[in-house]
mmCIF file of C-alpha atoms in Angstrom:
data_model
loop_
_atom_site.group_PDB
_atom_site.id
_atom_site.type_symbol
_atom_site.label_atom_id
_atom_site.label_comp_id
_atom_site.label_asym_id
_atom_site.label_seq_id
_atom_site.Cartn_x
_atom_site.Cartn_y
_atom_site.Cartn_z
ATOM 1 C CA MET W 1 -10.025 14.180 -9.455
ATOM 2 C CA ASN W 2 -13.396 13.626 -7.933
ATOM 3 C CA VAL W 3 -14.396 12.280 -4.561
ATOM 4 C CA SER W 4 -14.775 9.142 -5.638
ATOM 5 C CA SER W 5 -10.952 8.407 -6.579
ATOM 6 C CA ILE W 6 -9.973 10.350 -3.686
ATOM 7 C CA ASN W 7 -11.789 8.108 -1.045
ATOM 8 C CA ARG W 8 -10.514 5.103 -3.254
ATOM 9 C CA GLU W 9 -7.115 6.350 -2.685
ATOM 10 C CA ARG W 10 -7.365 6.834 0.969
ATOM 11 C CA ILE W 11 -8.965 3.503 1.415
ATOM 12 C CA GLY W 12 -6.043 1.954 -0.778
ATOM 13 C CA LEU W 13 -3.568 3.798 1.454
ATOM 14 C CA LEU W 14 -5.256 2.815 4.749
ATOM 15 C CA VAL W 15 -4.956 -0.845 3.548
ATOM 16 C CA ILE W 16 -1.669 -0.555 2.291
ATOM 17 C CA GLY W 17 -0.384 0.943 5.459
ATOM 18 C CA LEU W 18 -2.111 -1.578 7.804
ATOM 19 C CA SER W 19 -0.664 -4.404 5.590
ATOM 20 C CA SER W 20 2.745 -2.842 5.998
ATOM 21 C CA LEU W 21 2.625 -2.415 9.731
ATOM 22 C CA THR W 22 1.350 -5.739 10.120
ATOM 23 C CA ALA W 23 4.357 -7.205 8.163
ATOM 24 C CA VAL W 24 6.795 -4.949 9.837
ATOM 25 C CA LEU W 25 5.554 -5.059 13.485
ATOM 26 C CA PRO W 26 6.552 -8.379 14.403
ATOM 27 C CA THR W 27 10.134 -7.922 12.801
ATOM 28 C CA ILE W 28 10.377 -4.797 15.030
ATOM 29 C CA TYR W 29 9.371 -6.575 18.348
ATOM 30 C CA PHE W 30 11.487 -9.272 17.727
ATOM 31 C CA LEU W 31 14.738 -6.930 17.234
ATOM 32 C CA LEU W 32 13.717 -4.952 20.424
ATOM 33 C CA TYR W 33 12.792 -8.145 22.615
ATOM 34 C CA GLU W 34 14.577 -11.165 20.583
ATOM 35 C CA ARG W 35 11.383 -13.184 20.853
ATOM 36 C CA LEU W 36 7.685 -12.904 19.893
ATOM 37 C CA PRO W 37 4.654 -13.530 21.874
ATOM 38 C CA GLY W 38 3.590 -17.228 21.661
ATOM 39 C CA SER W 39 0.023 -15.869 21.475
ATOM 40 C CA TRP W 40 1.069 -14.554 17.966
ATOM 41 C CA LEU W 41 2.443 -17.735 16.408
ATOM 42 C CA ARG W 42 0.132 -20.400 17.949
ATOM 43 C CA GLU W 43 -1.981 -22.418 16.351
ATOM 44 C CA GLY W 44 -5.283 -20.598 15.792
ATOM 45 C CA GLY W 45 -3.279 -17.455 16.944
ATOM 46 C CA ILE W 46 -3.462 -13.741 15.533
ATOM 47 C CA TYR W 47 -1.457 -14.237 12.562
ATOM 48 C CA GLU W 48 -3.196 -17.324 11.341
ATOM 49 C CA THR W 49 -6.573 -16.003 12.042
ATOM 50 C CA PHE W 50 -5.415 -12.635 10.216
ATOM 51 C CA GLY W 51 -4.125 -14.630 7.390
ATOM 52 C CA ALA W 52 -7.242 -16.768 7.133
ATOM 53 C CA VAL W 53 -9.591 -13.611 7.267
ATOM 54 C CA ALA W 54 -7.472 -11.925 4.674
ATOM 55 C CA CYS W 55 -7.643 -14.869 2.325
ATOM 56 C CA LEU W 56 -11.406 -15.312 2.692
ATOM 57 C CA ALA W 57 -11.688 -11.671 1.960
ATOM 58 C CA ALA W 58 -9.379 -11.856 -1.076
ATOM 59 C CA GLY W 59 -11.692 -14.796 -2.420
ATOM 60 C CA LEU W 60 -14.635 -12.940 -1.843
ATOM 61 C CA LEU W 61 -13.321 -9.946 -3.737
ATOM 62 C CA SER W 62 -12.235 -12.535 -6.558
ATOM 63 C CA LEU W 63 -16.004 -13.654 -6.723
ATOM 64 C CA TYR W 64 -16.985 -10.138 -7.033
ATOM 65 C CA SER W 65 -14.684 -9.494 -9.892
ATOM 66 C CA LEU W 66 -15.561 -12.833 -11.387
ATOM 67 C CA LYS W 67 -18.988 -11.453 -11.444
ATOM 68 C CA LYS W 68 -18.357 -8.376 -13.191
ATOM 69 C CA SER W 69 -16.406 -10.132 -15.402
ATOM 70 C CA LEU W 70 -19.129 -12.651 -16.439
ATOM 71 C CA LYS W 71 -21.246 -9.392 -17.360
ATOM 72 C CA LEU W 72 -18.542 -7.966 -19.519
ATOM 73 C CA LYS W 73 -17.924 -10.921 -21.169
ATOM 74 C CA GLN W 74 -14.382 -11.697 -20.454
ATOM 75 C CA PRO W 75 -13.821 -15.200 -20.264
ATOM 76 C CA LEU W 76 -10.335 -15.210 -19.591
ATOM 77 C CA TRP W 77 -10.576 -12.902 -16.670
ATOM 78 C CA CYS W 78 -13.446 -15.127 -15.434
ATOM 79 C CA ILE W 79 -11.046 -18.032 -15.348
ATOM 80 C CA TRP W 80 -8.242 -15.999 -13.413
ATOM 81 C CA MET W 81 -10.877 -14.895 -10.657
ATOM 82 C CA LEU W 82 -12.466 -18.353 -10.317
ATOM 83 C CA PHE W 83 -8.530 -19.562 -9.715
ATOM 84 C CA PHE W 84 -7.939 -16.941 -7.256
ATOM 85 C CA ALA W 85 -11.025 -17.545 -5.537
ATOM 86 C CA VAL W 86 -10.584 -20.929 -5.245
ATOM 87 C CA VAL W 87 -7.282 -20.844 -4.144
ATOM 88 C CA CYS W 88 -8.070 -18.234 -1.707
ATOM 89 C CA PHE W 89 -10.805 -20.307 -0.121
ATOM 90 C CA LEU W 90 -8.671 -23.326 0.069
ATOM 91 C CA ILE W 91 -5.603 -21.272 1.856
ATOM 92 C CA ALA W 92 -8.342 -19.728 4.036
ATOM 93 C CA GLY W 93 -9.682 -23.300 5.011
ATOM 94 C CA GLU W 94 -6.241 -24.698 5.577
ATOM 95 C CA GLU W 95 -5.072 -21.931 8.013
ATOM 96 C CA ILE W 96 -8.371 -22.364 10.154
ATOM 97 C CA ASN W 97 -8.199 -26.498 9.794
ATOM 98 C CA TRP W 98 -11.454 -26.260 8.104
ATOM 99 C CA GLY W 99 -13.285 -24.886 10.941
ATOM 100 C CA GLN W 100 -12.310 -27.530 13.292
ATOM 101 C CA ARG W 101 -11.570 -24.952 16.371
ATOM 102 C CA PHE W 102 -14.745 -23.008 15.658
ATOM 103 C CA PHE W 103 -17.070 -26.057 15.288
ATOM 104 C CA SER W 104 -15.259 -28.401 17.558
ATOM 105 C CA TYR W 105 -16.112 -31.369 15.523
ATOM 106 C CA HIS W 106 -14.348 -34.660 15.933
ATOM 107 C CA VAL W 107 -11.789 -35.693 13.312
ATOM 108 C CA PRO W 108 -11.686 -39.380 12.425
ATOM 109 C CA ASP W 109 -8.467 -41.495 13.940
ATOM 110 C CA SER W 110 -7.501 -42.323 10.680
ATOM 111 C CA ILE W 111 -6.753 -38.597 9.583
ATOM 112 C CA THR W 112 -5.601 -37.448 12.884
ATOM 113 C CA ALA W 113 -2.602 -40.600 12.904
ATOM 114 C CA THR W 114 -1.514 -39.178 9.518
ATOM 115 C CA ASN W 115 -1.447 -35.343 10.267
ATOM 116 C CA PHE W 116 2.023 -34.125 12.386
ATOM 117 C CA GLN W 117 -0.486 -32.138 14.450
ATOM 118 C CA GLY W 118 -3.570 -33.994 14.845
ATOM 119 C CA GLU W 119 -5.643 -31.676 12.880
ATOM 120 C CA PHE W 120 -7.727 -31.514 9.806
ATOM 121 C CA ASN W 121 -6.027 -30.125 7.018
ATOM 122 C CA LEU W 122 -3.593 -31.194 4.241
ATOM 123 C CA HIS W 123 -0.722 -29.017 4.716
ATOM 124 C CA ASN W 124 0.305 -30.867 8.281
ATOM 125 C CA SER W 125 -0.414 -34.211 6.489
ATOM 126 C CA MET W 126 2.467 -36.608 6.092
ATOM 127 C CA LEU W 127 2.107 -36.682 2.443
ATOM 128 C CA ILE W 128 2.749 -33.023 2.199
ATOM 129 C CA GLN W 129 4.936 -32.682 5.112
ATOM 130 C CA SER W 130 7.389 -35.027 4.135
ATOM 131 C CA ARG W 131 8.135 -33.036 0.936
ATOM 132 C CA ASN W 132 7.039 -29.825 2.391
ATOM 133 C CA ASN W 133 10.727 -27.869 2.337
ATOM 134 C CA SER W 134 10.774 -28.287 -1.410
ATOM 135 C CA ILE W 135 7.143 -27.266 -1.996
ATOM 136 C CA SER W 136 7.579 -24.366 0.390
ATOM 137 C CA SER W 137 10.678 -23.402 -1.390
ATOM 138 C CA ILE W 138 9.009 -23.748 -4.731
ATOM 139 C CA LEU W 139 5.813 -21.809 -3.633
ATOM 140 C CA SER W 140 7.886 -19.039 -1.957
ATOM 141 C CA LYS W 141 9.433 -18.212 -5.085
ATOM 142 C CA PHE W 142 6.492 -18.456 -7.181
ATOM 143 C CA LEU W 143 4.820 -16.003 -4.794
ATOM 144 C CA MET W 144 7.720 -13.750 -5.003
ATOM 145 C CA LEU W 145 7.961 -13.951 -8.988
ATOM 146 C CA TYR W 146 3.929 -12.991 -8.856
ATOM 147 C CA PHE W 147 3.866 -10.332 -6.129
ATOM 148 C CA ILE W 148 7.307 -8.772 -6.384
ATOM 149 C CA LEU W 149 8.884 -9.296 -9.619
ATOM 150 C CA LEU W 150 5.988 -9.174 -12.075
ATOM 151 C CA PRO W 151 4.635 -5.741 -11.368
ATOM 152 C CA MET W 152 8.233 -4.276 -11.664
ATOM 153 C CA PHE W 153 8.780 -6.176 -14.996
ATOM 154 C CA ILE W 154 5.423 -4.881 -16.353
ATOM 155 C CA VAL W 155 6.885 -1.087 -15.909
ATOM 156 C CA GLY W 156 10.161 -2.160 -17.293
ATOM 157 C CA PHE W 157 9.680 -4.169 -19.950
ATOM 158 C CA PRO W 158 6.798 -3.513 -22.340
ATOM 159 C CA THR W 159 7.030 -6.903 -24.298
ATOM 160 C CA ILE W 160 6.157 -8.627 -21.033
ATOM 161 C CA GLN W 161 3.393 -6.249 -20.420
ATOM 162 C CA ARG W 162 1.859 -7.033 -23.827
ATOM 163 C CA LEU W 163 2.292 -10.857 -23.182
ATOM 164 C CA ILE W 164 0.542 -10.531 -19.731
ATOM 165 C CA GLN W 165 -2.255 -8.450 -21.124
ATOM 166 C CA ARG W 166 -3.003 -10.787 -23.781
ATOM 167 C CA MET W 167 -3.079 -13.654 -21.637
ATOM 168 C CA MET W 168 -5.325 -11.404 -19.315
ATOM 169 C CA ILE W 169 -3.022 -12.385 -16.104
ATOM 170 C CA PRO W 170 -4.005 -10.184 -13.169
ATOM 171 C CA VAL W 171 -0.975 -8.365 -12.033
ATOM 172 C CA PRO W 172 -0.631 -6.892 -8.487
ATOM 173 C CA SER W 173 -0.396 -3.247 -8.163
ATOM 174 C CA MET W 174 3.058 -1.607 -7.144
ATOM 175 C CA LYS W 175 1.287 -0.860 -3.924
ATOM 176 C CA ILE W 176 1.004 -4.770 -3.138
ATOM 177 C CA ALA W 177 4.428 -5.132 -4.708
ATOM 178 C CA ILE W 178 6.029 -2.966 -2.137
ATOM 179 C CA VAL W 179 4.123 -4.648 1.011
ATOM 180 C CA ALA W 180 5.153 -8.065 -0.326
ATOM 181 C CA LEU W 181 8.514 -7.052 -0.586
ATOM 182 C CA LEU W 182 8.236 -5.642 2.996
ATOM 183 C CA VAL W 183 7.019 -8.796 3.854
ATOM 184 C CA LYS W 184 9.724 -10.818 2.229
ATOM 185 C CA VAL W 185 12.465 -8.562 3.726
ATOM 186 C CA ALA W 186 10.667 -9.007 7.253
ATOM 187 C CA ASP W 187 10.938 -12.422 6.768
ATOM 188 C CA LEU W 188 14.493 -12.704 5.942
ATOM 189 C CA VAL W 189 15.366 -10.566 9.043
#
């Protein structure tokens, strides 16, 4: 084992540890005090900002991977990385209302009138919110399948592993699956 792989492992453990702590702390706090501080969950609060920064970082890492994949001439992997980057940037933008609070720009009345929180985003618009429960449910199940079950199925079922490898679908590591599982369990409590 060389120094580079040891450092990479330490960084990985640090990221997984911080992610796990971030997922579990609110649950512990809630169990102790039966409420969460309003500053954590309010619009523009800690969790919303943390989520936006994490999505921005994931989008940038996806673009970096895309750049490396272009050099290796892996077109299918490039498509996946571009897809992940675009999705991450969209989520980050939505989380911070496309910079509305940061840049203090005025949103046209026609948009605020159709948004439940009077903000510039799609996820609080009447178009999405009227169907939000079913969309959220489908998205939650998809994310659980991708981040928790897929890594486990890859380990347990060689046929699925070969299919996923042929399609060059990026698979989250087991470390990420553990954090995602912690987040899901904390969400249920």
